[in-house]
PDB file of C-alpha atoms and ligand atoms in Angstrom:
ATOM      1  CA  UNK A   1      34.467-101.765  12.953  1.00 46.00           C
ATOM      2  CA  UNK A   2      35.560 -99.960  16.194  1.00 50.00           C
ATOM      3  CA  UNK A   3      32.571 -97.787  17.117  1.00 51.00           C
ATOM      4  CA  UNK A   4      33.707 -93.544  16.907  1.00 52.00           C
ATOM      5  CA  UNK A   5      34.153 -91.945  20.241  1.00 51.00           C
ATOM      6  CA  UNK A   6      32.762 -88.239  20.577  1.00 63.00           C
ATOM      7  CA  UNK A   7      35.146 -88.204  24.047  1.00 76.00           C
ATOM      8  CA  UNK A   8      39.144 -87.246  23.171  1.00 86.00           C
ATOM      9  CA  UNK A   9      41.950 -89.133  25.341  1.00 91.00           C
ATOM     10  CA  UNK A  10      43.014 -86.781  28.168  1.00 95.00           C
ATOM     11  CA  UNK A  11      46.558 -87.067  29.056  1.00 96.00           C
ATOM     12  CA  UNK A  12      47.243 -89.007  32.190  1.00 95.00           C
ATOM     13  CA  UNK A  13      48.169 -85.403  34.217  1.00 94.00           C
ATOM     14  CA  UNK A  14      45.086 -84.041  32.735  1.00 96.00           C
ATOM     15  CA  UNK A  15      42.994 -87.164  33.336  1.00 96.00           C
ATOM     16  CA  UNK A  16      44.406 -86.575  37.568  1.00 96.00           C
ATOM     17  CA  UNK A  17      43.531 -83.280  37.867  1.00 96.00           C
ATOM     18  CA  UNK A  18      40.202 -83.369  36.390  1.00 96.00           C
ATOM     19  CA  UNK A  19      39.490 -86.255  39.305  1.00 97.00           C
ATOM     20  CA  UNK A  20      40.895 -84.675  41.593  1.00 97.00           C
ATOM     21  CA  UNK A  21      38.880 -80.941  40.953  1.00 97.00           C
ATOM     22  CA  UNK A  22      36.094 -83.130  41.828  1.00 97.00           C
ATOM     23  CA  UNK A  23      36.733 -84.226  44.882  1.00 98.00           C
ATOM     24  CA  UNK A  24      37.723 -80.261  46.164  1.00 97.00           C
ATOM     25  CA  UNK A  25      34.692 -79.374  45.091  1.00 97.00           C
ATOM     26  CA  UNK A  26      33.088 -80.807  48.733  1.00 96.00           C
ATOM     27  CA  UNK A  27      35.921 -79.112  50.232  1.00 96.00           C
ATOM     28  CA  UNK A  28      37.718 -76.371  48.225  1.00 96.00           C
ATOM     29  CA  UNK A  29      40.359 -75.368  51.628  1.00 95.00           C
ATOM     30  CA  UNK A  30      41.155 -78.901  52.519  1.00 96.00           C
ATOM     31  CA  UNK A  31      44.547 -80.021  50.857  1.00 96.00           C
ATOM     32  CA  UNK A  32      44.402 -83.528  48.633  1.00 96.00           C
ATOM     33  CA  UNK A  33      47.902 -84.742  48.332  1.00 94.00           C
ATOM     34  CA  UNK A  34      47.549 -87.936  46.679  1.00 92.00           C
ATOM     35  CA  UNK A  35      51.275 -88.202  45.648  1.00 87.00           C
ATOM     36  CA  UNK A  36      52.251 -91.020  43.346  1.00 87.00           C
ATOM     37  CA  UNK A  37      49.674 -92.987  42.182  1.00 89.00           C
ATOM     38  CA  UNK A  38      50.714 -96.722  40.747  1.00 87.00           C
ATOM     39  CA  UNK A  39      51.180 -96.567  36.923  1.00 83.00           C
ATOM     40  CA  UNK A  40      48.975 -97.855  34.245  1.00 89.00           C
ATOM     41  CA  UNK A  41      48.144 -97.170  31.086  1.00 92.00           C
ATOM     42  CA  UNK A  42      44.400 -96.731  31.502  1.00 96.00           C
ATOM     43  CA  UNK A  43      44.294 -93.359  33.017  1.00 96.00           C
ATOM     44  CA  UNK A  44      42.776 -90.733  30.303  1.00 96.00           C
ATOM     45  CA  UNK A  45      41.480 -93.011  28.019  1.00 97.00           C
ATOM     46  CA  UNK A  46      37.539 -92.454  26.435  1.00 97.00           C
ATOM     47  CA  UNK A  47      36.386 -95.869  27.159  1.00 98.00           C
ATOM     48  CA  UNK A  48      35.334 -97.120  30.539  1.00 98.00           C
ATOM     49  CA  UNK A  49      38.856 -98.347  32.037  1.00 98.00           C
ATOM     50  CA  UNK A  50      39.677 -94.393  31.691  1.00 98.00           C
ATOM     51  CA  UNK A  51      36.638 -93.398  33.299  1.00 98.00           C
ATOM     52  CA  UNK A  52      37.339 -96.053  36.121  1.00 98.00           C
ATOM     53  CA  UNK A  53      40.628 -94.780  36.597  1.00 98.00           C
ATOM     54  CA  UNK A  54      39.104 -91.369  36.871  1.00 98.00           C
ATOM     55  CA  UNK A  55      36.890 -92.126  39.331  1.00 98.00           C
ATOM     56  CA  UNK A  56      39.930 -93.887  41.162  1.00 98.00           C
ATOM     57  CA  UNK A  57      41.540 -91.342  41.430  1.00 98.00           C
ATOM     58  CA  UNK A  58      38.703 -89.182  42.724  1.00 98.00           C
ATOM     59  CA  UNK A  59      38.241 -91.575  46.087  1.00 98.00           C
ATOM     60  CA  UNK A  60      42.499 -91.552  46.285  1.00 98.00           C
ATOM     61  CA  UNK A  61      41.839 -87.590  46.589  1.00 98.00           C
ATOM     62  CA  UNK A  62      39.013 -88.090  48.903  1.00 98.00           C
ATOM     63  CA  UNK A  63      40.629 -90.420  51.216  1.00 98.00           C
ATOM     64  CA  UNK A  64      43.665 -87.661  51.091  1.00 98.00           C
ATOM     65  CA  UNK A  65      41.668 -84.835  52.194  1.00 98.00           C
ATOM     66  CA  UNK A  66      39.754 -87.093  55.026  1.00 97.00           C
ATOM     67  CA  UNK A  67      42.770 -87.877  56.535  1.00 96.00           C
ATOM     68  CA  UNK A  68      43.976 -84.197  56.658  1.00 96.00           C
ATOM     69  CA  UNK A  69      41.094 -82.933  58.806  1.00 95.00           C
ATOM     70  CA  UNK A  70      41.041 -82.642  62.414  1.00 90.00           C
ATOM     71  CA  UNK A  71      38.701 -83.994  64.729  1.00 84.00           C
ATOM     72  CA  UNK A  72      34.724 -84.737  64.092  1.00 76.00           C
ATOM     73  CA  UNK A  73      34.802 -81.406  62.369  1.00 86.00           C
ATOM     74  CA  UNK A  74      32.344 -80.437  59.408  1.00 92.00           C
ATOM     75  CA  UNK A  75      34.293 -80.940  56.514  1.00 95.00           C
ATOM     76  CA  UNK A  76      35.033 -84.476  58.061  1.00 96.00           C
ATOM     77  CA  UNK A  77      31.706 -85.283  57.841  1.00 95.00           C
ATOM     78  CA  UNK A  78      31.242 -83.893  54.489  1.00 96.00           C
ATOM     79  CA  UNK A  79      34.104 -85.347  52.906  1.00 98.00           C
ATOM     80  CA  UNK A  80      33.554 -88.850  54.676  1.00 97.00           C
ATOM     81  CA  UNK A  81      29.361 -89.024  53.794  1.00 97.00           C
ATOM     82  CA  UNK A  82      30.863 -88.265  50.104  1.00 98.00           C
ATOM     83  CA  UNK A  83      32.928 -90.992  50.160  1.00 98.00           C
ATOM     84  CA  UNK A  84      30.285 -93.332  51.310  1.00 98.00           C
ATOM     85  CA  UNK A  85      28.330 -92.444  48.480  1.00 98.00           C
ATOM     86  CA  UNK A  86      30.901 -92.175  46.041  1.00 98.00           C
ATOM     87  CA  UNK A  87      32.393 -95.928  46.817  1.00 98.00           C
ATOM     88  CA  UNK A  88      29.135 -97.707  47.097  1.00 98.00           C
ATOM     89  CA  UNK A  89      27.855 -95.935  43.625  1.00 98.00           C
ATOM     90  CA  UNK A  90      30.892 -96.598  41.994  1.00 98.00           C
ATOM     91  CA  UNK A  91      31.406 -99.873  42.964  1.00 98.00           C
ATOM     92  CA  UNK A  92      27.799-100.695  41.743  1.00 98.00           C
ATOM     93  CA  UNK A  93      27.992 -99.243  38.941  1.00 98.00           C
ATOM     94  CA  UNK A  94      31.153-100.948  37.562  1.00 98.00           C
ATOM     95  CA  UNK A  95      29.287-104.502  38.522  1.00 98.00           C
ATOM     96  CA  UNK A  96      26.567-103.529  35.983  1.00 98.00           C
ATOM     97  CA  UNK A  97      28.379-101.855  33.244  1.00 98.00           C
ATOM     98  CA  UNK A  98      32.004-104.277  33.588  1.00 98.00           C
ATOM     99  CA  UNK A  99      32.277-107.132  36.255  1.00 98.00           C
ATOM    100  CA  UNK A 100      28.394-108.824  35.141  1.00 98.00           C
ATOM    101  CA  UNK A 101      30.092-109.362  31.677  1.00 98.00           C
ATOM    102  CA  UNK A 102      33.569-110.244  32.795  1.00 98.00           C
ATOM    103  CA  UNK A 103      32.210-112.762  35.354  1.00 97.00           C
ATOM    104  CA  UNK A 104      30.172-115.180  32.703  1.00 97.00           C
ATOM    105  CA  UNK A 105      33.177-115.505  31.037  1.00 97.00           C
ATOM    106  CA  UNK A 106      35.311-118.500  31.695  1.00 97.00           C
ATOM    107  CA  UNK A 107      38.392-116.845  30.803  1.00 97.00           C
ATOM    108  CA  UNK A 108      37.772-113.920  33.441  1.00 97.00           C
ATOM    109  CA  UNK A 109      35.467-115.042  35.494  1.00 98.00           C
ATOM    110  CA  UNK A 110      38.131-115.181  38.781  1.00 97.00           C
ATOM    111  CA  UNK A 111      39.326-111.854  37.962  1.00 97.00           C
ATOM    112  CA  UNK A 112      35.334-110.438  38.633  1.00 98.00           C
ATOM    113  CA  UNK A 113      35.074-112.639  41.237  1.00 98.00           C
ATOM    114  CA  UNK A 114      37.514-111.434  43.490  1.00 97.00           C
ATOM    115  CA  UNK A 115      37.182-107.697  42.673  1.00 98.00           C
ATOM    116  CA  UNK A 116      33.303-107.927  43.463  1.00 98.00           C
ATOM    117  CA  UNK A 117      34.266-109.962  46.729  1.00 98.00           C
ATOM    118  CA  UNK A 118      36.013-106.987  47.605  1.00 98.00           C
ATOM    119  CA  UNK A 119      33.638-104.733  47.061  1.00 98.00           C
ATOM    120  CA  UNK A 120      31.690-106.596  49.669  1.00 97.00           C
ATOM    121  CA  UNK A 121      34.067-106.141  52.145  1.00 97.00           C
ATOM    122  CA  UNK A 122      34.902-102.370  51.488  1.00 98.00           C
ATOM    123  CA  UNK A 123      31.333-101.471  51.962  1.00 97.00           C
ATOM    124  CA  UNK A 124      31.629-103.419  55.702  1.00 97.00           C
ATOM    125  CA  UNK A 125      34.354-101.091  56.376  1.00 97.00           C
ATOM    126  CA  UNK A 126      32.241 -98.044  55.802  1.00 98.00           C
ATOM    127  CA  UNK A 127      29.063 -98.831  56.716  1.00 97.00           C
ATOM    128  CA  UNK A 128      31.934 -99.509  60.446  1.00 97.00           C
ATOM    129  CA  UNK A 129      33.069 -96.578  60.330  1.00 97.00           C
ATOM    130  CA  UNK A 130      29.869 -94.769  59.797  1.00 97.00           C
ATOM    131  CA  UNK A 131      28.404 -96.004  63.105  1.00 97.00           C
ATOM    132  CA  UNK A 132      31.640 -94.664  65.388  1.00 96.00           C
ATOM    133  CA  UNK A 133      32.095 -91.668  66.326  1.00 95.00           C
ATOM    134  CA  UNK A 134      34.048 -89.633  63.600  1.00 94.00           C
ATOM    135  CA  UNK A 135      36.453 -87.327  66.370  1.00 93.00           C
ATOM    136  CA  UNK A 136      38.021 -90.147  68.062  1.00 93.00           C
ATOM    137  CA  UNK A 137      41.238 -90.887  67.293  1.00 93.00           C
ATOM    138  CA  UNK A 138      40.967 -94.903  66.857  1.00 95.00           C
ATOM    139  CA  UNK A 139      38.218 -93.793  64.355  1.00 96.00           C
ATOM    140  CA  UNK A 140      41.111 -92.632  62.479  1.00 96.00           C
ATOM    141  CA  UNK A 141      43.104 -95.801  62.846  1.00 96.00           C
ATOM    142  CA  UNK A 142      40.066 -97.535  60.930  1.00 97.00           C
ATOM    143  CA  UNK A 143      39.675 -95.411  58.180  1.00 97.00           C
ATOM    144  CA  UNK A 144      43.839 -95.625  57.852  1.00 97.00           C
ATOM    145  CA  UNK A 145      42.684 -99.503  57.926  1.00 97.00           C
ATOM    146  CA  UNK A 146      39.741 -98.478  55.092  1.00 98.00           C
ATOM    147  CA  UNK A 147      42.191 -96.699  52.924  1.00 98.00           C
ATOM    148  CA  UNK A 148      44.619 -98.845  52.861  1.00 98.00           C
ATOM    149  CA  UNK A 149      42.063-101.870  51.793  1.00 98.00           C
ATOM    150  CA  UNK A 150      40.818 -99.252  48.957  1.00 98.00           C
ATOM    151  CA  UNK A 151      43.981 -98.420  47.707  1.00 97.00           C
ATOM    152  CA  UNK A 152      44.889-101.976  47.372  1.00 97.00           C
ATOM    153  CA  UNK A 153      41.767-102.803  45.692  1.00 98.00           C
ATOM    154  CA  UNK A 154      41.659-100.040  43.243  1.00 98.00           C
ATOM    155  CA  UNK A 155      45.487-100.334  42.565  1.00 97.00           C
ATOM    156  CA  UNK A 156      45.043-104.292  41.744  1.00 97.00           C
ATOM    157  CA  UNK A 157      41.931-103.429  39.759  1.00 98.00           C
ATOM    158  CA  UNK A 158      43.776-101.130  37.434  1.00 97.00           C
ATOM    159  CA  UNK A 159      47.062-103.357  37.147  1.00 96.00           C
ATOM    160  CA  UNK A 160      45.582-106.602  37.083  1.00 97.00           C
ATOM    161  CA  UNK A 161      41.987-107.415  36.763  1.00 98.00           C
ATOM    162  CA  UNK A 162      41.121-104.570  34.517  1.00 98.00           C
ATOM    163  CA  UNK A 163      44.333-105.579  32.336  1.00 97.00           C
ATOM    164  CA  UNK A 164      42.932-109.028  32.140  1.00 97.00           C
ATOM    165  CA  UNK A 165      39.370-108.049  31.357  1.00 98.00           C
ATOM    166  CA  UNK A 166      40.447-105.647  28.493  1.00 97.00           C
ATOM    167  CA  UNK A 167      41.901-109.080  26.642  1.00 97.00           C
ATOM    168  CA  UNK A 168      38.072-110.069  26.348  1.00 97.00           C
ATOM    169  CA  UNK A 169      36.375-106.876  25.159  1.00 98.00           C
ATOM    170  CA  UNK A 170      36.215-104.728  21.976  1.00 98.00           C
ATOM    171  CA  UNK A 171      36.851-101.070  21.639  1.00 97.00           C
ATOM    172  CA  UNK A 172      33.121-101.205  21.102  1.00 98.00           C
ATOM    173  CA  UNK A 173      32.285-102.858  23.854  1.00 98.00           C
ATOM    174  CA  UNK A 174      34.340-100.224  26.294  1.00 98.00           C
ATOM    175  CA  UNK A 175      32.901 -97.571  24.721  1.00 98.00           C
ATOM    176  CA  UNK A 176      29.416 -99.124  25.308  1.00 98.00           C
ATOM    177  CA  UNK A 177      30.367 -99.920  29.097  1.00 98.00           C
ATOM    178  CA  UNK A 178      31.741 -96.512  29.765  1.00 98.00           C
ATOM    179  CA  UNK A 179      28.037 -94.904  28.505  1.00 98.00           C
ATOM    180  CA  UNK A 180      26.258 -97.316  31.240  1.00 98.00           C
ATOM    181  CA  UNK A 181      28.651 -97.046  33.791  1.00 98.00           C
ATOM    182  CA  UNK A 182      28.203 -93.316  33.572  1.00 98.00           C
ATOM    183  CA  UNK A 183      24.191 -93.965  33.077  1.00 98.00           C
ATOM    184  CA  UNK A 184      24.354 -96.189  36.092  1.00 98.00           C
ATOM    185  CA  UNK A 185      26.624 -94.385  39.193  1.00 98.00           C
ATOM    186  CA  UNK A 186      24.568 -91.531  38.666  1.00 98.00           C
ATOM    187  CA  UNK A 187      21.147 -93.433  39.929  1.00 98.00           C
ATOM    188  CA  UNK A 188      23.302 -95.710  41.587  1.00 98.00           C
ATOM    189  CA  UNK A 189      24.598 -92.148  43.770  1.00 98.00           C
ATOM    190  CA  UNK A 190      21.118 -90.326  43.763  1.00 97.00           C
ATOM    191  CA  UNK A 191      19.754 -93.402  45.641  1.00 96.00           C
ATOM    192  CA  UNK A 192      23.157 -94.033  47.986  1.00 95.00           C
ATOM    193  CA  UNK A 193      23.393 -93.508  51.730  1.00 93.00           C
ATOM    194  CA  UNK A 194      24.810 -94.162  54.757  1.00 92.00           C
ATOM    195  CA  UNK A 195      23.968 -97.445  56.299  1.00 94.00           C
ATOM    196  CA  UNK A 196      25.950 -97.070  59.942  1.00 95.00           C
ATOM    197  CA  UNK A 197      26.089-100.635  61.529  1.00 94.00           C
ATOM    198  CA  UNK A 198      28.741-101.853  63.691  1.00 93.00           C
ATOM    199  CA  UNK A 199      30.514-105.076  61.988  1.00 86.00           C
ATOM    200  CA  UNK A 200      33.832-105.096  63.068  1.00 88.00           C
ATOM    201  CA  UNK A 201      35.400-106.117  66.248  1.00 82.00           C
ATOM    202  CA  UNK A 202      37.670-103.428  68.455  1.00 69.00           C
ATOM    203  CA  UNK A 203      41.018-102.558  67.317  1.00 62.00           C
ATOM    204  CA  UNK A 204      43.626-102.920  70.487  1.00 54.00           C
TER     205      UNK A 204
HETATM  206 FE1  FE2 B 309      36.033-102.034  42.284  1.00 56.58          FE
HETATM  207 FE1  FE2 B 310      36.847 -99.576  40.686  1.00 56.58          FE
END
């Protein structure tokens, strides 16, 4: 029997701007034009690919508004310390509630394998970028390199390994997951912080 959801499917458009209201709310004046994102047909639904998706598209705004501030100004540092916490929260939080249960399956187990090796790279890139100094312009150039790693990730989760995982799991099991992923990234967020450390080499 498929377990009842109290949550009602949002409409993709409605599912967007609900993300994306989350991410002004650190910075109301600073524009997020996240343009086209890649299709799917997870985005708005009450299990926890549509919360995923949601929280997607939350960092895609994010990223958006970092790159349209100027300088080492405030809302840069806002909007960039929010990000931090944001990616290294979510990104726990979906091992826990999805990739722990994907992985110890043979079927899937690649699929969780290379989106948690990703993860581990991602959160090299930030804690990078949180140990340079944010008004430079080559800082810039390595959070274009950060977003563009991000948007790759989160763009093959949702059209490939998240496809692949769904094949595996019951309508009661994404309901479950959705309940601890949302149980989980909020600890996961209260406890998250910067860790600055410099990891990569210069850019030319
Ligand atoms: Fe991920
Ligand atoms: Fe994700």
């Amino acid at each position: 029997m498929v377990a009842k959801s109290k949550k009602k499917p949002l409409t993709p458009a409605e599912a967007k701007a609900k993300a994306v209201a989350k991410a002004k709310v650190i910075a109301p004046d600073v524009p997020a034009r996240i343009g086209q994102t890649p299709e799917n047909d997870l985005r708005g639904l009450p299990d926890v690919f549509g919360r995923l998706v949601e929280d997607h598209d939350r960092h895609r705004a994010l990223l958006a508004m970092i790159e349209a501030t100027n300088g080492a100004d405030e809302e840069r540092h806002a909007l960039f310390e929010e990000l931090v916490r944001e990616l290294k929260s979510h990104a726990a939080a979906e091992e826990q509630a999805l990739w722990s249960t994907v992985l110890r399956n043979p079927e899937t187990t690649e699929f969780a394998r290379h989106a948690v090796a990703e993860h581990k790279q991602i959160d090299k890139m930030l804690d990078d970028l949180a140990a340079r100094d944010m008004g430079k312009r080559k800082w810039m150039e390595r959070f274009g390199d950060l977003k563009e790693e991000y948007l790759h990730h989160i763009r093959e989760e949702e059209q490939e390994q998240f496809v692949e995982s769904a094949k595996i799991l019951s309508d009661a099991d994404r309901q479950h997951m959705r309940a601890v992923f949302e149980r989980r990234k909020k600890e996961e967020k209260a406890a998250a912080e910067m860790t600055p450390k410099l990891k990569i080499k210069a850019i030319a």
